[in-house]
Structure formats: C-alpha cells, structure tokens
Amino acid sequence: MQHVKEFTDAVSREIIKIIDSKDRSSDVALQFILEELDAARSGNEIIRDKIDSLYFKDNEYSGAMEHSWDDVDGPYGPQQFLLKIILRLAQKIGSTEAAYIRILVTESIARHYKLGRFHKSDYSISAKKPLALFEVQDKNSDEFHPHFSFLLKDENKPIRDVICRWASGFEDRDNKFNHEFQTTFNSSFWEIYLYQCFKDLKINVDFSKPSPDFSITTKENNSINIEAVTANHAVDSYPEWIRRDLKENNDFLNFSCVRLLNAIQSKHQKFSRSYSKLDHVKGKPFVIALAPFEQPLFFMQNNEAIIRVLYGQGIDKDSNYSEVFTPTAVKNGKIPLELGIFTNDKYKDISAVIFSTTATVGKAMTQAGLPIEIRCSRYHPQKGLIIELIDSSEHFETHLDGLQIHHNPYAEHKLPREAFDRYEVTHYFYDVNLNRIDNQQRSYTIISRNTFFTL
C-alpha cells in the first residue's frame, strides 16, 4: 500500500498546484471534489462507502458535473488532469483499482482544503465587546473550576487558542460571562461551543436581544430562539470532574434521565413565565440546547438517556439489546418521573432539543494539534459500531460532529430541518402513530470520543 500512498500524494500535489493557480481557488477546490463524488457515485460498494466517509450529502454533489466551468473542467483544470492520469492507470492496473485511487486523491484534496469531513474553521471574527476568557478575573485560584485550571497550564495553550477562536465574535452582554467561564465553566463552555456551531452553519446571532441565550437567523432567513442549558450534578452527588468508576448501567442512565429532565423542565418553565411574552420569541421556533455534565463519565450515555427522556424508549443491554419502553425514571430512589415528553403535547412550546455528549474540552483538544490518542466510535449502517484508537494526527472530526437535533412532533412551531442540515448532524423524528423513532444518523459520524495524552 505504500506505493499507492506515494502515487496518490504525488498526484494530489500536482492537482493542488493547479487549483491554487486559479482565481477563486477555494471554489475550484470544492467544485472539483463535488464533481469527483458525482462521478464516483456510480462506482462499486467500496467506492460509495468511501464517499460517505467524506461527509458530503447526496444533494451536494449529485449533478455537480453539469455545473462546472473551465477553471475546474477545462483543458488546464484539475478535473481533466486527474482524468487523464486515471485513464492511463486503468490500462495498467484495471478500472476498479484505478477508481479506488481516484477517490483516494479526492479525499486527499478534501483534507488539504479542509472540506467535508476535514472541515475546521481556523479564522476569528471581531466583537464589539469581546470575551476575555483567560484573563484571570479572580486571583484566588480556589474559585477556579477544575476544567479552567487545567486549561491554564502552559502546555495547554493550543487548547486555549482553539476555544478563543470559537468564542471570537461572541458578545459579553452582561459582564458576567468571563467570570462564569472561570468559576462554573460548563454552561459557558457549552454556549461557546454552540456559537461556533452557528458560525459553521452560516447562522447569524443577534446579540442585541438579551434573552433567550441565542436569537438566530439562518441562511434561509428563518428566525429561531435557542436557550442553552446544562444538566449538572445534584447537590448530594459527585461532580463530573471527580474520577469515579462507572455506575451500573441502569443506575447511570436513570440518574442521567433525572438530571436531563430537570434541566428541560426548568427552561420550559422559564419560557412559559417570561420568554413567551417577548415579541421576538412569539410565533417563532423555541429550541432548548442541552448538554450533560451531571456525573463522572457522563459522556458514556451517548444518546441513550436523551432518547428515554424525550421518547420513553431505551435498550435492554441484558436482553440482547432489545428495544424496551422506559416510561419513568426514579428520583431519589422513590419519586417516579414521567419520561417520553415528546410523545404528547405537554411540551408543545419546545420545537426541538439540541444535544451532544461530544461537546467537551475533548472537542477542542482534537482541533489543537496536541499529541494525544483518541478513542472514537462511529456509526455505520452495515458494519455496525466502528471503533478507532488512533493518534490525533490521523483523527478528524468536524466541530458539528456528534450534534443531535431532536424534533418535537407536537411542536406548535416546527424547527426547519434545513437550519441544521449538515451531513454530520443527526436528526431525530418521532412517528406518533407507530411510536417509532426515526434516527437519521449517517455513516461514519461520531457517536462518542475519548482523548488521552500520550506519554
């Protein structure tokens, strides 16, 4: 395989030179990739699976070859250069092998220009009142959150730089954000993560509105209001930064459900009391963006707890992973709480729930270029769970990877799917007649990810 890599790298270098010589080189690079995927979609199962791994949706590349221009597909463009090489190669090694090398070249070009699966925004934007996240507000380090103290270490400057880039353009509206980031951390970090999501999705945030947390306008000109919240540990339970063994599965998920439900209910009540009366909220979708930080190893819940909370369904791992109804969770060992809040109209004010267990400091670490090992699980409809244990230099995930959007079928104001329609964003819909969850996760997108510093 080494000679294949050397050949692929050499061809890719020449194509990059051609692309960089063109005006609007970034547009040429994207169009080149889309045309290659359009041509490859008629290939064999291996080629089509490779296409899926690059994180482009069908409607992005289908028909792309019909919309080309000379800089891409002319006699001196990258498309014709690659085609000539592949035709010669096919005569020597066969069309099947040549087609595979062709898709490897496409992957290499996508990696170079940070497109598709390799997308990473590396620019910062200005704000009228920018955040100063790492300018210490309180000299008493006892007040620092453990995660903030971790980030202050000299060797973690690359992680700080990533988080500051996410936060660029974020306006500090109440003069409290920097202090809260340093002392309570999780809720502020979650808002910063979400803000970078909005930037990646070309969504505009109106910071002139003091509440809810985000009043946004999508590129399709849809107005949406989003309130961010975290599920935190209970007063009498261990916080997530304390190292503890994982609880027994049912206890672990039950506790997660109780804390997630509590967070949603608190924001639903806030909407009813105040947000619903605001002019910019009336008649618009209202979304709760929820991140779990409720217990040690919280990220191990993946989507299991939120599915129980929203749809009252779960998986019985002790019975061959069969699907079961989970109508309640038990608070404090004795108080039953009703789950499945999206299976009736009691929460019709909530259009959707945004959720992620991968929006952690680990997400920033994967973008920081530090020498770490990453254990990652990815979804695949035929192969099942794909487990990777690789060096950070070989790992790629987008900022949006791992993001879940749960749509409420009873919502008075539906969340437009196109607002968050990216390959790596998983949408969940619920069929009220069949009591069935439609999980629309796509191949190779992330389910979970852990990071480990190498020695």
Short mmCIF file of C-alpha atoms in Angstrom, two decimals:
data_model
loop_
_atom_site.label_atom_id
_atom_site.label_comp_id
_atom_site.label_asym_id
_atom_site.label_seq_id
_atom_site.Cartn_x
_atom_site.Cartn_y
_atom_site.Cartn_z
CA MET A 1 0.00 0.00 0.00
CA GLN A 2 2.98 2.33 0.44
CA HIS A 3 3.40 2.74 -3.32
CA VAL A 4 -0.32 3.59 -3.61
CA LYS A 5 0.06 6.31 -1.00
CA GLU A 6 3.16 7.71 -2.67
CA PHE A 7 1.40 7.79 -6.04
CA THR A 8 -1.73 9.37 -4.53
CA ASP A 9 0.30 12.01 -2.70
CA ALA A 10 2.24 12.90 -5.87
CA VAL A 11 -0.90 13.29 -7.96
CA SER A 12 -2.57 15.30 -5.20
CA ARG A 13 0.36 17.72 -5.02
CA GLU A 14 0.07 18.44 -8.74
CA ILE A 15 -3.68 18.97 -8.50
CA ILE A 16 -3.22 21.36 -5.58
CA LYS A 17 -0.76 23.38 -7.67
CA ILE A 18 -3.31 23.60 -10.47
CA ILE A 19 -6.13 24.61 -8.14
CA ASP A 20 -4.02 27.23 -6.35
CA SER A 21 -3.15 28.81 -9.71
CA LYS A 22 -6.81 29.60 -10.36
CA ASP A 23 -8.87 32.59 -9.31
CA ARG A 24 -11.35 31.65 -6.57
CA SER A 25 -9.18 28.64 -5.77
CA SER A 26 -11.34 27.61 -2.80
CA ASP A 27 -14.42 27.46 -5.05
CA VAL A 28 -12.45 25.48 -7.63
CA ALA A 29 -11.33 23.00 -4.95
CA LEU A 30 -14.89 22.46 -3.71
CA GLN A 31 -16.30 22.07 -7.22
CA PHE A 32 -13.52 19.64 -8.13
CA ILE A 33 -14.41 17.46 -5.12
CA LEU A 34 -18.15 17.59 -5.84
CA GLU A 35 -17.58 16.58 -9.46
CA GLU A 36 -15.37 13.69 -8.41
CA LEU A 37 -18.02 12.48 -5.96
CA ASP A 38 -20.69 12.88 -8.64
CA ALA A 39 -18.65 10.66 -10.97
CA ALA A 40 -17.85 8.15 -8.23
CA ARG A 41 -21.43 7.59 -7.04
CA SER A 42 -21.94 5.03 -9.83
CA GLY A 43 -18.97 3.04 -8.54
CA ASN A 44 -18.93 -0.18 -6.52
CA GLU A 45 -19.92 -0.56 -2.87
CA ILE A 46 -16.41 0.21 -1.61
CA ILE A 47 -16.28 3.48 -3.58
CA ARG A 48 -19.76 4.54 -2.45
CA ASP A 49 -18.84 3.80 1.15
CA LYS A 50 -15.71 5.92 0.77
CA ILE A 51 -17.89 8.77 -0.49
CA ASP A 52 -19.98 8.56 2.69
CA SER A 53 -16.85 8.83 4.83
CA LEU A 54 -16.13 12.28 3.35
CA TYR A 55 -19.26 13.87 4.89
CA PHE A 56 -20.93 15.28 1.78
CA LYS A 57 -24.70 14.88 1.35
CA ASP A 58 -26.08 13.39 -1.87
CA ASN A 59 -27.79 16.64 -2.87
CA GLU A 60 -24.49 18.49 -2.61
CA TYR A 61 -22.71 16.53 -5.32
CA SER A 62 -25.46 14.90 -7.43
CA GLY A 63 -25.38 16.62 -10.81
CA ALA A 64 -22.26 18.63 -9.98
CA MET A 65 -20.64 17.76 -13.31
CA GLU A 66 -23.44 19.62 -15.09
CA HIS A 67 -22.48 22.89 -13.39
CA SER A 68 -18.73 23.01 -13.99
CA TRP A 69 -16.60 25.76 -15.52
CA ASP A 70 -13.27 25.92 -17.34
CA ASP A 71 -11.11 26.54 -14.28
CA VAL A 72 -12.33 23.18 -12.97
CA ASP A 73 -13.05 21.07 -16.03
CA GLY A 74 -11.30 22.88 -18.87
CA PRO A 75 -8.16 21.58 -20.64
CA TYR A 76 -5.94 23.14 -17.95
CA GLY A 77 -8.17 22.38 -15.00
CA PRO A 78 -7.66 19.77 -12.23
CA GLN A 79 -10.52 17.55 -13.43
CA GLN A 80 -9.04 16.83 -16.86
CA PHE A 81 -5.56 16.42 -15.36
CA LEU A 82 -6.78 13.71 -12.98
CA LEU A 83 -8.95 12.05 -15.62
CA LYS A 84 -6.01 11.59 -17.99
CA ILE A 85 -3.91 10.01 -15.24
CA ILE A 86 -6.71 7.67 -14.15
CA LEU A 87 -7.39 6.51 -17.72
CA ARG A 88 -3.73 5.62 -18.18
CA LEU A 89 -3.65 3.97 -14.77
CA ALA A 90 -6.74 1.88 -15.57
CA GLN A 91 -4.95 0.40 -18.58
CA LYS A 92 -2.13 -0.77 -16.32
CA ILE A 93 -3.88 -1.97 -13.15
CA GLY A 94 -7.57 -2.20 -14.09
CA SER A 95 -10.52 0.15 -13.80
CA THR A 96 -11.61 -0.97 -10.32
CA GLU A 97 -8.23 -0.30 -8.73
CA ALA A 98 -7.84 2.97 -10.64
CA ALA A 99 -11.26 4.14 -9.44
CA TYR A 100 -10.23 3.49 -5.84
CA ILE A 101 -7.05 5.53 -6.25
CA ARG A 102 -9.16 8.29 -7.80
CA ILE A 103 -11.36 8.51 -4.70
CA LEU A 104 -8.24 8.49 -2.51
CA VAL A 105 -6.97 11.52 -4.45
CA THR A 106 -10.33 13.21 -3.88
CA GLU A 107 -10.02 12.50 -0.17
CA SER A 108 -6.52 13.98 -0.17
CA ILE A 109 -7.74 17.19 -1.83
CA ALA A 110 -10.60 17.47 0.68
CA ARG A 111 -8.11 17.05 3.53
CA HIS A 112 -5.78 19.74 2.13
CA TYR A 113 -8.54 22.32 1.71
CA LYS A 114 -10.32 21.34 4.97
CA LEU A 115 -13.57 20.41 3.30
CA GLY A 116 -16.21 17.84 4.22
CA ARG A 117 -15.04 15.53 6.97
CA PHE A 118 -11.88 17.60 7.38
CA HIS A 119 -13.61 20.96 7.83
CA LYS A 120 -12.11 23.09 10.58
CA SER A 121 -12.79 26.77 10.81
CA ASP A 122 -9.49 28.49 11.55
CA TYR A 123 -10.47 32.14 11.40
CA SER A 124 -11.51 34.57 14.11
CA ILE A 125 -14.01 37.42 13.91
CA SER A 126 -14.19 40.57 15.96
CA ALA A 127 -16.79 41.59 18.53
CA LYS A 128 -17.84 44.97 19.86
CA LYS A 129 -17.39 43.69 23.39
CA PRO A 130 -15.22 40.59 23.05
CA LEU A 131 -14.72 37.96 25.69
CA ALA A 132 -11.53 37.73 27.73
CA LEU A 133 -11.88 34.13 28.79
CA PHE A 134 -8.36 33.56 30.07
CA GLU A 135 -7.67 36.93 31.64
CA VAL A 136 -7.93 35.87 35.26
CA GLN A 137 -10.75 37.74 37.00
CA ASP A 138 -10.11 36.44 40.49
CA LYS A 139 -6.59 35.82 41.75
CA ASN A 140 -7.93 33.27 44.23
CA SER A 141 -7.35 30.04 42.32
CA ASP A 142 -9.56 28.17 44.79
CA GLU A 143 -12.50 29.72 42.94
CA PHE A 144 -11.45 28.30 39.58
CA HIS A 145 -13.37 25.44 38.06
CA PRO A 146 -11.11 22.36 37.67
CA HIS A 147 -11.50 22.44 33.89
CA PHE A 148 -10.44 26.08 33.79
CA SER A 149 -7.41 25.33 35.97
CA PHE A 150 -6.49 22.53 33.57
CA LEU A 151 -6.68 24.90 30.60
CA LEU A 152 -4.41 27.44 32.33
CA LYS A 153 -1.44 25.07 32.25
CA ASP A 154 1.30 26.29 29.92
CA GLU A 155 1.22 23.15 27.78
CA ASN A 156 -2.49 23.65 27.10
CA LYS A 157 -2.16 26.97 25.32
CA PRO A 158 -3.12 25.33 21.97
CA ILE A 159 -6.43 24.28 23.55
CA ARG A 160 -6.98 27.80 24.87
CA ASP A 161 -6.34 29.17 21.39
CA VAL A 162 -8.99 26.89 19.91
CA ILE A 163 -11.59 27.92 22.49
CA CYS A 164 -10.78 31.60 21.94
CA ARG A 165 -11.30 31.09 18.21
CA TRP A 166 -14.68 29.51 18.89
CA ALA A 167 -15.57 32.48 21.08
CA SER A 168 -14.43 35.14 18.60
CA GLY A 169 -17.37 37.36 17.75
CA PHE A 170 -19.28 36.38 20.90
CA GLU A 171 -20.54 39.47 22.71
CA ASP A 172 -20.37 39.68 26.52
CA ARG A 173 -23.79 41.23 27.12
CA ASP A 174 -23.94 41.20 30.93
CA ASN A 175 -20.30 41.49 32.06
CA LYS A 176 -20.57 38.11 33.81
CA PHE A 177 -19.55 35.65 31.13
CA ASN A 178 -15.78 35.65 31.73
CA HIS A 179 -16.21 35.15 35.47
CA GLU A 180 -18.73 32.34 34.98
CA PHE A 181 -16.46 30.64 32.46
CA GLN A 182 -13.66 30.60 35.03
CA THR A 183 -15.73 29.54 38.05
CA THR A 184 -18.63 27.38 36.83
CA PHE A 185 -17.30 26.68 33.33
CA ASN A 186 -19.64 24.08 31.80
CA SER A 187 -22.61 26.27 30.89
CA SER A 188 -20.34 28.97 29.45
CA PHE A 189 -18.26 26.42 27.53
CA TRP A 190 -21.46 24.93 26.06
CA GLU A 191 -22.57 28.37 24.83
CA ILE A 192 -19.17 28.95 23.22
CA TYR A 193 -19.31 25.55 21.53
CA LEU A 194 -22.82 26.34 20.22
CA TYR A 195 -21.71 29.73 18.94
CA GLN A 196 -19.02 28.12 16.79
CA CYS A 197 -21.68 25.70 15.52
CA PHE A 198 -23.75 28.67 14.39
CA LYS A 199 -20.75 30.19 12.63
CA ASP A 200 -20.07 26.93 10.80
CA LEU A 201 -23.73 26.79 9.74
CA LYS A 202 -23.67 30.39 8.48
CA ILE A 203 -26.21 31.35 11.12
CA ASN A 204 -26.35 34.95 12.34
CA VAL A 205 -26.70 35.65 16.09
CA ASP A 206 -28.44 38.82 17.22
CA PHE A 207 -26.70 39.83 20.44
CA SER A 208 -28.94 42.87 20.85
CA LYS A 209 -31.58 40.54 22.32
CA PRO A 210 -30.72 39.91 26.00
CA SER A 211 -32.73 36.67 26.15
CA PRO A 212 -33.08 33.83 25.37
CA ASP A 213 -29.40 32.97 25.01
CA PHE A 214 -29.39 32.99 21.20
CA SER A 215 -31.75 34.74 18.82
CA ILE A 216 -30.60 33.50 15.44
CA THR A 217 -31.39 33.94 11.77
CA THR A 218 -30.50 31.07 9.45
CA LYS A 219 -29.18 31.47 5.92
CA GLU A 220 -32.71 30.59 4.76
CA ASN A 221 -33.91 33.64 6.78
CA ASN A 222 -35.67 31.61 9.47
CA SER A 223 -35.79 33.24 12.92
CA ILE A 224 -35.25 30.84 15.83
CA ASN A 225 -34.71 31.32 19.57
CA ILE A 226 -32.42 28.97 21.46
CA GLU A 227 -31.91 28.64 25.19
CA ALA A 228 -28.76 26.83 26.32
CA VAL A 229 -28.70 24.75 29.50
CA THR A 230 -26.52 22.09 31.07
CA ALA A 231 -27.54 19.14 33.21
CA ASN A 232 -25.36 19.42 36.29
CA HIS A 233 -24.66 17.14 39.23
CA ALA A 234 -27.08 17.13 42.16
CA VAL A 235 -26.11 18.73 45.45
CA ASP A 236 -25.55 15.32 47.06
CA SER A 237 -23.79 13.65 44.10
CA TYR A 238 -20.28 13.60 42.66
CA PRO A 239 -19.46 16.28 40.06
CA GLU A 240 -18.29 15.17 36.64
CA TRP A 241 -14.63 16.07 37.21
CA ILE A 242 -14.21 13.58 40.08
CA ARG A 243 -12.72 10.29 38.94
CA ARG A 244 -15.17 7.50 39.76
CA ASP A 245 -15.97 4.07 38.41
CA LEU A 246 -18.91 3.94 36.04
CA LYS A 247 -22.17 3.20 37.81
CA GLU A 248 -24.17 0.09 37.00
CA ASN A 249 -25.88 0.80 33.66
CA ASN A 250 -29.44 1.23 34.90
CA ASP A 251 -28.38 3.48 37.77
CA PHE A 252 -26.17 5.52 35.46
CA LEU A 253 -28.92 6.10 32.88
CA ASN A 254 -31.61 6.67 35.48
CA PHE A 255 -29.56 9.44 37.10
CA SER A 256 -28.83 10.98 33.70
CA CYS A 257 -32.54 10.96 32.85
CA VAL A 258 -33.48 12.67 36.11
CA ARG A 259 -30.93 15.45 35.60
CA LEU A 260 -31.69 15.94 31.90
CA LEU A 261 -35.41 16.11 32.56
CA ASN A 262 -34.85 18.60 35.37
CA ALA A 263 -32.85 20.87 33.04
CA ILE A 264 -35.51 20.75 30.30
CA GLN A 265 -38.34 21.40 32.75
CA SER A 266 -36.57 24.43 34.23
CA LYS A 267 -36.19 26.03 30.80
CA HIS A 268 -39.73 25.11 29.77
CA GLN A 269 -40.97 26.90 32.87
CA LYS A 270 -38.75 29.87 32.07
CA PHE A 271 -40.27 30.01 28.58
CA SER A 272 -43.81 29.95 29.97
CA ARG A 273 -43.08 32.65 32.57
CA SER A 274 -41.09 35.12 30.50
CA TYR A 275 -39.65 34.20 27.11
CA SER A 276 -43.04 33.51 25.53
CA LYS A 277 -44.05 37.13 26.18
CA LEU A 278 -41.15 38.62 24.19
CA ASP A 279 -42.04 39.98 20.76
CA HIS A 280 -39.04 38.40 19.03
CA VAL A 281 -39.98 34.99 20.50
CA LYS A 282 -43.71 34.95 19.75
CA GLY A 283 -44.62 32.76 16.80
CA LYS A 284 -41.05 31.51 16.33
CA PRO A 285 -39.49 28.09 16.99
CA PHE A 286 -38.10 27.80 20.52
CA VAL A 287 -35.28 25.29 20.98
CA ILE A 288 -33.55 24.04 24.11
CA ALA A 289 -29.86 23.24 23.63
CA LEU A 290 -28.90 20.75 26.33
CA ALA A 291 -25.50 19.33 27.28
CA PRO A 292 -24.98 16.71 30.02
CA PHE A 293 -22.34 17.19 32.71
CA GLU A 294 -24.31 15.56 35.51
CA GLN A 295 -21.94 12.85 36.75
CA PRO A 296 -18.49 11.32 36.23
CA LEU A 297 -18.19 9.68 32.80
CA PHE A 298 -21.38 11.45 31.69
CA PHE A 299 -20.27 11.23 28.05
CA MET A 300 -20.76 7.45 28.11
CA GLN A 301 -24.52 7.95 27.83
CA ASN A 302 -24.22 8.80 24.10
CA ASN A 303 -27.89 9.11 23.05
CA GLU A 304 -29.42 6.59 25.44
CA ALA A 305 -30.58 8.90 28.21
CA ILE A 306 -31.93 11.68 26.00
CA ILE A 307 -33.94 9.13 23.99
CA ARG A 308 -35.50 7.87 27.21
CA VAL A 309 -36.32 11.40 28.32
CA LEU A 310 -37.83 12.52 25.02
CA TYR A 311 -39.39 9.31 23.66
CA GLY A 312 -39.71 6.95 26.63
CA GLN A 313 -37.75 4.23 24.85
CA GLY A 314 -34.48 2.51 25.56
CA ILE A 315 -32.27 -0.52 25.00
CA ASP A 316 -32.10 -3.52 27.33
CA LYS A 317 -28.41 -4.49 27.24
CA ASP A 318 -29.15 -7.56 29.38
CA SER A 319 -31.64 -8.90 26.83
CA ASN A 320 -29.74 -8.92 23.53
CA TYR A 321 -30.06 -5.14 23.19
CA SER A 322 -33.81 -5.37 22.60
CA GLU A 323 -35.88 -2.20 22.47
CA VAL A 324 -37.98 -1.51 25.56
CA PHE A 325 -40.32 1.21 26.76
CA THR A 326 -38.92 3.31 29.62
CA PRO A 327 -41.90 5.37 30.80
CA THR A 328 -40.35 6.63 34.05
CA ALA A 329 -37.16 7.48 35.85
CA VAL A 330 -36.90 7.40 39.63
CA LYS A 331 -35.69 10.45 41.56
CA ASN A 332 -34.02 9.95 44.94
CA GLY A 333 -34.91 6.27 44.84
CA LYS A 334 -38.63 6.83 45.32
CA ILE A 335 -40.17 9.59 43.18
CA PRO A 336 -41.27 8.44 39.69
CA LEU A 337 -40.81 10.98 36.89
CA GLU A 338 -42.66 10.70 33.59
CA LEU A 339 -40.41 10.28 30.56
CA GLY A 340 -41.29 10.48 26.87
CA ILE A 341 -42.04 14.20 26.89
CA PHE A 342 -42.12 14.36 23.07
CA THR A 343 -44.78 11.63 22.86
CA ASN A 344 -47.59 14.02 23.83
CA ASP A 345 -48.36 17.74 23.57
CA LYS A 346 -47.39 18.79 27.11
CA TYR A 347 -44.17 20.33 25.79
CA LYS A 348 -45.56 21.71 22.53
CA ASP A 349 -43.81 25.02 23.29
CA ILE A 350 -40.45 23.33 22.68
CA SER A 351 -39.75 22.94 18.97
CA ALA A 352 -36.69 20.73 19.37
CA VAL A 353 -33.84 19.77 21.66
CA ILE A 354 -30.22 20.14 20.58
CA PHE A 355 -28.00 17.65 22.39
CA SER A 356 -24.40 16.44 22.39
CA THR A 357 -22.12 14.33 24.56
CA THR A 358 -19.06 15.18 22.43
CA ALA A 359 -19.13 18.95 23.01
CA THR A 360 -16.47 18.81 25.71
CA VAL A 361 -12.92 20.08 26.16
CA GLY A 362 -12.02 16.92 24.23
CA LYS A 363 -13.55 18.53 21.14
CA ALA A 364 -11.15 21.45 21.49
CA MET A 365 -8.26 19.06 22.06
CA THR A 366 -8.94 17.32 18.74
CA GLN A 367 -8.58 20.69 16.99
CA ALA A 368 -5.49 21.83 18.89
CA GLY A 369 -2.87 19.64 17.22
CA LEU A 370 -1.60 18.20 20.51
CA PRO A 371 -0.03 14.71 20.63
CA ILE A 372 -2.96 12.78 22.06
CA GLU A 373 -4.56 9.41 21.46
CA ILE A 374 -8.22 9.34 20.59
CA ARG A 375 -10.71 6.54 21.07
CA CYS A 376 -13.63 7.16 18.81
CA SER A 377 -16.76 5.20 17.92
CA ARG A 378 -18.53 5.87 14.64
CA TYR A 379 -21.87 4.78 13.24
CA HIS A 380 -22.20 2.57 10.18
CA PRO A 381 -25.50 1.03 8.98
CA GLN A 382 -23.87 -2.18 7.68
CA LYS A 383 -20.63 -2.51 9.65
CA GLY A 384 -22.19 -1.59 12.98
CA LEU A 385 -20.11 0.30 15.51
CA ILE A 386 -16.70 1.28 14.13
CA ILE A 387 -14.11 1.67 16.89
CA GLU A 388 -10.94 3.68 16.28
CA LEU A 389 -7.96 4.06 18.59
CA ILE A 390 -5.61 6.36 16.73
CA ASP A 391 -3.17 9.22 17.08
CA SER A 392 -4.61 12.73 16.86
CA SER A 393 -2.71 13.35 13.62
CA GLU A 394 -4.87 10.70 11.94
CA HIS A 395 -8.17 11.64 13.57
CA PHE A 396 -10.66 14.03 12.03
CA GLU A 397 -13.97 15.25 13.30
CA THR A 398 -15.78 18.44 12.48
CA HIS A 399 -17.00 20.86 15.09
CA LEU A 400 -20.56 19.71 14.42
CA ASP A 401 -19.75 16.02 14.63
CA GLY A 402 -21.79 14.37 17.39
CA LEU A 403 -24.52 17.03 17.40
CA GLN A 404 -28.07 15.67 17.73
CA ILE A 405 -31.30 17.51 16.82
CA HIS A 406 -34.46 16.01 18.32
CA HIS A 407 -37.60 17.38 16.66
CA ASN A 408 -40.81 17.58 18.70
CA PRO A 409 -43.69 16.14 16.62
CA TYR A 410 -46.20 18.13 18.70
CA ALA A 411 -44.38 21.47 18.42
CA GLU A 412 -46.58 24.45 17.66
CA HIS A 413 -43.71 25.98 15.71
CA LYS A 414 -41.57 23.39 13.96
CA LEU A 415 -37.81 23.75 13.71
CA PRO A 416 -36.90 23.81 10.00
CA ARG A 417 -34.62 20.87 9.31
CA GLU A 418 -32.53 22.92 6.88
CA ALA A 419 -31.37 25.18 9.73
CA PHE A 420 -29.05 22.38 10.92
CA ASP A 421 -28.82 20.26 7.80
CA ARG A 422 -25.23 19.10 7.63
CA TYR A 423 -24.01 15.57 6.92
CA GLU A 424 -22.59 15.05 10.41
CA VAL A 425 -25.60 16.44 12.31
CA THR A 426 -28.01 13.66 13.31
CA HIS A 427 -31.73 14.45 13.19
CA TYR A 428 -34.31 12.50 15.18
CA PHE A 429 -38.01 12.45 14.34
CA TYR A 430 -40.79 10.61 16.16
CA ASP A 431 -43.75 8.90 14.46
CA VAL A 432 -46.64 9.37 16.89
CA ASN A 433 -48.80 6.74 15.15
CA LEU A 434 -46.19 3.98 15.14
CA ASN A 435 -44.44 5.03 18.36
CA ARG A 436 -41.22 4.79 16.41
CA ILE A 437 -38.05 6.91 16.45
CA ASP A 438 -36.56 7.81 13.08
CA ASN A 439 -32.84 8.16 13.80
CA GLN A 440 -31.25 9.68 10.69
CA GLN A 441 -27.60 9.28 11.63
CA ARG A 442 -25.28 8.99 8.64
CA SER A 443 -22.32 6.68 8.03
CA TYR A 444 -19.03 7.38 9.83
CA THR A 445 -20.39 10.18 12.01
CA ILE A 446 -19.27 10.18 15.62
CA ILE A 447 -21.14 8.51 18.45
CA SER A 448 -18.53 9.00 21.17
CA ARG A 449 -14.94 10.13 21.62
CA ASN A 450 -12.39 9.97 24.44
CA THR A 451 -8.99 11.66 24.48
CA PHE A 452 -5.78 10.50 26.18
CA PHE A 453 -2.49 12.36 26.44
CA THR A 454 0.42 10.31 25.08
CA LEU A 455 3.47 9.84 27.28
#
